[in-house]
Amino acid sequence: MLSDGRFEKQKGDSNLEKEDRIRQKEQWKQLSPSEKWQYFIDYYLWVTIGVTTGIVILIFLIVHFATKTSFVMGVMAVNTDGEHIEATGPDYFTDFLREHGVMSKRDVVNLNYTIWIDPNSDSDVDSTNLSTIQVLFMTRSVDVFFSDEEFLKLMGGTDYLVDLRDYLPEELLAQYEDQQITVLDTMTDETIVAGIRLENNEWIRKTGWYQETAAVGLADGMKNPELAVALLEEILQ
């Protein structure tokens, strides 16, 4: 049995740890979303990437050998809020692929639309989802990226999205001059057009992913830039 002195010491240590956790949470709440993002990158990114990469590779191998499919392009929609979602699988993009010369049934779109994240949260779920998104970008599993405007700005500001001026025709960009989402890329210290705000967009409405407004951009390190640009132009036309 522990002596009273030892018990009191352990109790005191426990109280100090509790106070330290409370203090850390208060400090975390005071950080801006971009500061939280940078803190995560500095201290936790590589650990979570290691774990998540293992999971992603395992899932990829299972899907690959079970279905014998090949992903020609990746589409990710984060923070979807639609009530009746129609675009729920690779088959939704079959007609688009055929129209652009991808004829093999083995070649499909890698679709992710079930990830939600609150960039202002410090929960374990949001941290895990953040690392999952980052790994999918780093493994070139995302070409076209959809989200709410706030999260797209965070992605664009940390070098995960390209400058759309380098990929879209000037005439098309001019049509969306008021809907262009510009951000300062903290990695290059340059201002880029990271995305386009889509308001009551017909293509988005058909997918059912978002009720009214969404934002779209192109991933840095796209696996298939030609297909990605073609899809984005179809969305904007």
PDB file of N, CA and C in Angstrom, residues 124-167:
ATOM      1  N   ASP A 124      -9.083  14.728 -31.976  1.00  0.00           N
ATOM      2  CA  ASP A 124      -8.304  13.665 -32.603  1.00  0.00           C
ATOM      3  C   ASP A 124      -8.853  13.319 -33.983  1.00  0.00           C
ATOM      4  N   VAL A 125     -10.178  13.386 -34.122  1.00  0.00           N
ATOM      5  CA  VAL A 125     -10.798  13.055 -35.404  1.00  0.00           C
ATOM      6  C   VAL A 125     -10.351  14.035 -36.483  1.00  0.00           C
ATOM      7  N   ASP A 126     -10.378  15.331 -36.161  1.00  0.00           N
ATOM      8  CA  ASP A 126      -9.976  16.328 -37.148  1.00  0.00           C
ATOM      9  C   ASP A 126      -8.490  16.234 -37.478  1.00  0.00           C
ATOM     10  N   SER A 127      -7.658  15.925 -36.474  1.00  0.00           N
ATOM     11  CA  SER A 127      -6.218  15.764 -36.722  1.00  0.00           C
ATOM     12  C   SER A 127      -5.966  14.575 -37.641  1.00  0.00           C
ATOM     13  N   THR A 128      -6.696  13.479 -37.405  1.00  0.00           N
ATOM     14  CA  THR A 128      -6.551  12.289 -38.251  1.00  0.00           C
ATOM     15  C   THR A 128      -7.016  12.572 -39.671  1.00  0.00           C
ATOM     16  N   ASN A 129      -8.146  13.252 -39.814  1.00  0.00           N
ATOM     17  CA  ASN A 129      -8.658  13.577 -41.145  1.00  0.00           C
ATOM     18  C   ASN A 129      -7.717  14.517 -41.892  1.00  0.00           C
ATOM     19  N   LEU A 130      -7.110  15.440 -41.159  1.00  0.00           N
ATOM     20  CA  LEU A 130      -6.146  16.343 -41.771  1.00  0.00           C
ATOM     21  C   LEU A 130      -4.955  15.571 -42.322  1.00  0.00           C
ATOM     22  N   SER A 131      -4.433  14.657 -41.538  1.00  0.00           N
ATOM     23  CA  SER A 131      -3.281  13.876 -41.997  1.00  0.00           C
ATOM     24  C   SER A 131      -3.654  12.985 -43.178  1.00  0.00           C
ATOM     25  N   THR A 132      -4.891  12.475 -43.180  1.00  0.00           N
ATOM     26  CA  THR A 132      -5.350  11.652 -44.302  1.00  0.00           C
ATOM     27  C   THR A 132      -5.385  12.473 -45.588  1.00  0.00           C
ATOM     28  N   ILE A 133      -5.916  13.686 -45.498  1.00  0.00           N
ATOM     29  CA  ILE A 133      -5.978  14.572 -46.665  1.00  0.00           C
ATOM     30  C   ILE A 133      -4.569  14.873 -47.172  1.00  0.00           C
ATOM     31  N   GLN A 134      -3.658  15.179 -46.258  1.00  0.00           N
ATOM     32  CA  GLN A 134      -2.293  15.504 -46.658  1.00  0.00           C
ATOM     33  C   GLN A 134      -1.604  14.322 -47.331  1.00  0.00           C
ATOM     34  N   VAL A 135      -1.812  13.134 -46.796  1.00  0.00           N
ATOM     35  CA  VAL A 135      -1.198  11.946 -47.397  1.00  0.00           C
ATOM     36  C   VAL A 135      -1.754  11.702 -48.790  1.00  0.00           C
ATOM     37  N   LEU A 136      -3.050  11.865 -48.972  1.00  0.00           N
ATOM     38  CA  LEU A 136      -3.644  11.657 -50.289  1.00  0.00           C
ATOM     39  C   LEU A 136      -3.091  12.651 -51.307  1.00  0.00           C
ATOM     40  N   PHE A 137      -2.840  13.879 -50.881  1.00  0.00           N
ATOM     41  CA  PHE A 137      -2.212  14.854 -51.778  1.00  0.00           C
ATOM     42  C   PHE A 137      -0.777  14.447 -52.089  1.00  0.00           C
ATOM     43  N   MET A 138      -0.028  14.046 -51.076  1.00  0.00           N
ATOM     44  CA  MET A 138       1.388  13.717 -51.257  1.00  0.00           C
ATOM     45  C   MET A 138       1.591  12.452 -52.087  1.00  0.00           C
ATOM     46  N   THR A 139       0.608  11.561 -52.084  1.00  0.00           N
ATOM     47  CA  THR A 139       0.712  10.335 -52.875  1.00  0.00           C
ATOM     48  C   THR A 139       0.052  10.489 -54.246  1.00  0.00           C
ATOM     49  N   ARG A 140      -0.242  11.746 -54.613  1.00  0.00           N
ATOM     50  CA  ARG A 140      -0.813  12.066 -55.931  1.00  0.00           C
ATOM     51  C   ARG A 140      -2.137  11.336 -56.155  1.00  0.00           C
ATOM     52  N   SER A 141      -2.939  11.251 -55.108  1.00  0.00           N
ATOM     53  CA  SER A 141      -4.259  10.624 -55.193  1.00  0.00           C
ATOM     54  C   SER A 141      -5.362  11.649 -55.388  1.00  0.00           C
ATOM     55  N   VAL A 142      -4.979  12.930 -55.503  1.00  0.00           N
ATOM     56  CA  VAL A 142      -5.958  14.004 -55.704  1.00  0.00           C
ATOM     57  C   VAL A 142      -5.528  14.854 -56.896  1.00  0.00           C
ATOM     58  N   ASP A 143      -6.446  15.043 -57.824  1.00  0.00           N
ATOM     59  CA  ASP A 143      -6.217  15.946 -58.952  1.00  0.00           C
ATOM     60  C   ASP A 143      -7.128  17.171 -58.858  1.00  0.00           C
ATOM     61  N   VAL A 144      -8.422  16.913 -58.686  1.00  0.00           N
ATOM     62  CA  VAL A 144      -9.412  17.987 -58.569  1.00  0.00           C
ATOM     63  C   VAL A 144      -9.924  17.990 -57.130  1.00  0.00           C
ATOM     64  N   PHE A 145      -9.902  19.173 -56.506  1.00  0.00           N
ATOM     65  CA  PHE A 145     -10.217  19.280 -55.081  1.00  0.00           C
ATOM     66  C   PHE A 145     -11.383  20.225 -54.842  1.00  0.00           C
ATOM     67  N   PHE A 146     -12.381  19.741 -54.107  1.00  0.00           N
ATOM     68  CA  PHE A 146     -13.543  20.548 -53.728  1.00  0.00           C
ATOM     69  C   PHE A 146     -13.598  20.670 -52.207  1.00  0.00           C
ATOM     70  N   SER A 147     -14.055  21.807 -51.737  1.00  0.00           N
ATOM     71  CA  SER A 147     -14.295  21.980 -50.298  1.00  0.00           C
ATOM     72  C   SER A 147     -15.057  23.277 -50.095  1.00  0.00           C
ATOM     73  N   ASP A 148     -15.279  23.641 -48.841  1.00  0.00           N
ATOM     74  CA  ASP A 148     -15.767  24.980 -48.549  1.00  0.00           C
ATOM     75  C   ASP A 148     -14.616  25.954 -48.788  1.00  0.00           C
ATOM     76  N   GLU A 149     -14.937  27.223 -48.924  1.00  0.00           N
ATOM     77  CA  GLU A 149     -13.923  28.219 -49.283  1.00  0.00           C
ATOM     78  C   GLU A 149     -12.843  28.357 -48.212  1.00  0.00           C
ATOM     79  N   GLU A 150     -13.222  28.300 -46.943  1.00  0.00           N
ATOM     80  CA  GLU A 150     -12.246  28.475 -45.863  1.00  0.00           C
ATOM     81  C   GLU A 150     -11.154  27.404 -45.921  1.00  0.00           C
ATOM     82  N   PHE A 151     -11.569  26.156 -46.087  1.00  0.00           N
ATOM     83  CA  PHE A 151     -10.569  25.091 -46.089  1.00  0.00           C
ATOM     84  C   PHE A 151      -9.745  25.106 -47.368  1.00  0.00           C
ATOM     85  N   LEU A 152     -10.345  25.475 -48.481  1.00  0.00           N
ATOM     86  CA  LEU A 152      -9.572  25.564 -49.722  1.00  0.00           C
ATOM     87  C   LEU A 152      -8.478  26.616 -49.595  1.00  0.00           C
ATOM     88  N   LYS A 153      -8.777  27.720 -48.912  1.00  0.00           N
ATOM     89  CA  LYS A 153      -7.761  28.755 -48.713  1.00  0.00           C
ATOM     90  C   LYS A 153      -6.593  28.225 -47.892  1.00  0.00           C
ATOM     91  N   LEU A 154      -6.878  27.422 -46.889  1.00  0.00           N
ATOM     92  CA  LEU A 154      -5.805  26.832 -46.089  1.00  0.00           C
ATOM     93  C   LEU A 154      -4.929  25.908 -46.929  1.00  0.00           C
ATOM     94  N   MET A 155      -5.565  25.107 -47.784  1.00  0.00           N
ATOM     95  CA  MET A 155      -4.808  24.193 -48.636  1.00  0.00           C
ATOM     96  C   MET A 155      -3.967  24.969 -49.644  1.00  0.00           C
ATOM     97  N   GLY A 156      -4.557  26.006 -50.217  1.00  0.00           N
ATOM     98  CA  GLY A 156      -3.821  26.811 -51.190  1.00  0.00           C
ATOM     99  C   GLY A 156      -2.685  27.585 -50.561  1.00  0.00           C
ATOM    100  N   GLY A 157      -2.865  28.006 -49.309  1.00  0.00           N
ATOM    101  CA  GLY A 157      -1.832  28.779 -48.631  1.00  0.00           C
ATOM    102  C   GLY A 157      -0.664  27.970 -48.146  1.00  0.00           C
ATOM    103  N   THR A 158      -0.784  26.644 -48.201  1.00  0.00           N
ATOM    104  CA  THR A 158       0.315  25.775 -47.752  1.00  0.00           C
ATOM    105  C   THR A 158       0.850  24.903 -48.885  1.00  0.00           C
ATOM    106  N   ASP A 159       0.693  25.402 -50.116  1.00  0.00           N
ATOM    107  CA  ASP A 159       1.364  24.812 -51.284  1.00  0.00           C
ATOM    108  C   ASP A 159       0.780  23.478 -51.736  1.00  0.00           C
ATOM    109  N   TYR A 160      -0.491  23.218 -51.427  1.00  0.00           N
ATOM    110  CA  TYR A 160      -1.118  21.972 -51.888  1.00  0.00           C
ATOM    111  C   TYR A 160      -1.903  22.162 -53.182  1.00  0.00           C
ATOM    112  N   LEU A 161      -2.139  23.416 -53.579  1.00  0.00           N
ATOM    113  CA  LEU A 161      -2.919  23.695 -54.787  1.00  0.00           C
ATOM    114  C   LEU A 161      -2.105  24.546 -55.762  1.00  0.00           C
ATOM    115  N   VAL A 162      -2.401  24.382 -57.052  1.00  0.00           N
ATOM    116  CA  VAL A 162      -1.675  25.125 -58.085  1.00  0.00           C
ATOM    117  C   VAL A 162      -2.333  26.478 -58.310  1.00  0.00           C
ATOM    118  N   ASP A 163      -1.633  27.323 -59.028  1.00  0.00           N
ATOM    119  CA  ASP A 163      -2.182  28.605 -59.477  1.00  0.00           C
ATOM    120  C   ASP A 163      -2.988  28.323 -60.754  1.00  0.00           C
ATOM    121  N   LEU A 164      -4.292  28.526 -60.685  1.00  0.00           N
ATOM    122  CA  LEU A 164      -5.155  28.200 -61.823  1.00  0.00           C
ATOM    123  C   LEU A 164      -4.822  29.022 -63.064  1.00  0.00           C
ATOM    124  N   ARG A 165      -4.145  30.137 -62.893  1.00  0.00           N
ATOM    125  CA  ARG A 165      -3.755  30.953 -64.050  1.00  0.00           C
ATOM    126  C   ARG A 165      -2.762  30.214 -64.943  1.00  0.00           C
ATOM    127  N   ASP A 166      -2.098  29.200 -64.390  1.00  0.00           N
ATOM    128  CA  ASP A 166      -1.138  28.420 -65.175  1.00  0.00           C
ATOM    129  C   ASP A 166      -1.813  27.297 -65.963  1.00  0.00           C
ATOM    130  N   TYR A 167      -3.131  27.087 -65.751  1.00  0.00           N
ATOM    131  CA  TYR A 167      -3.786  25.930 -66.360  1.00  0.00           C
ATOM    132  C   TYR A 167      -5.062  26.265 -67.135  1.00  0.00           C
TER     133      TYR A 167
END
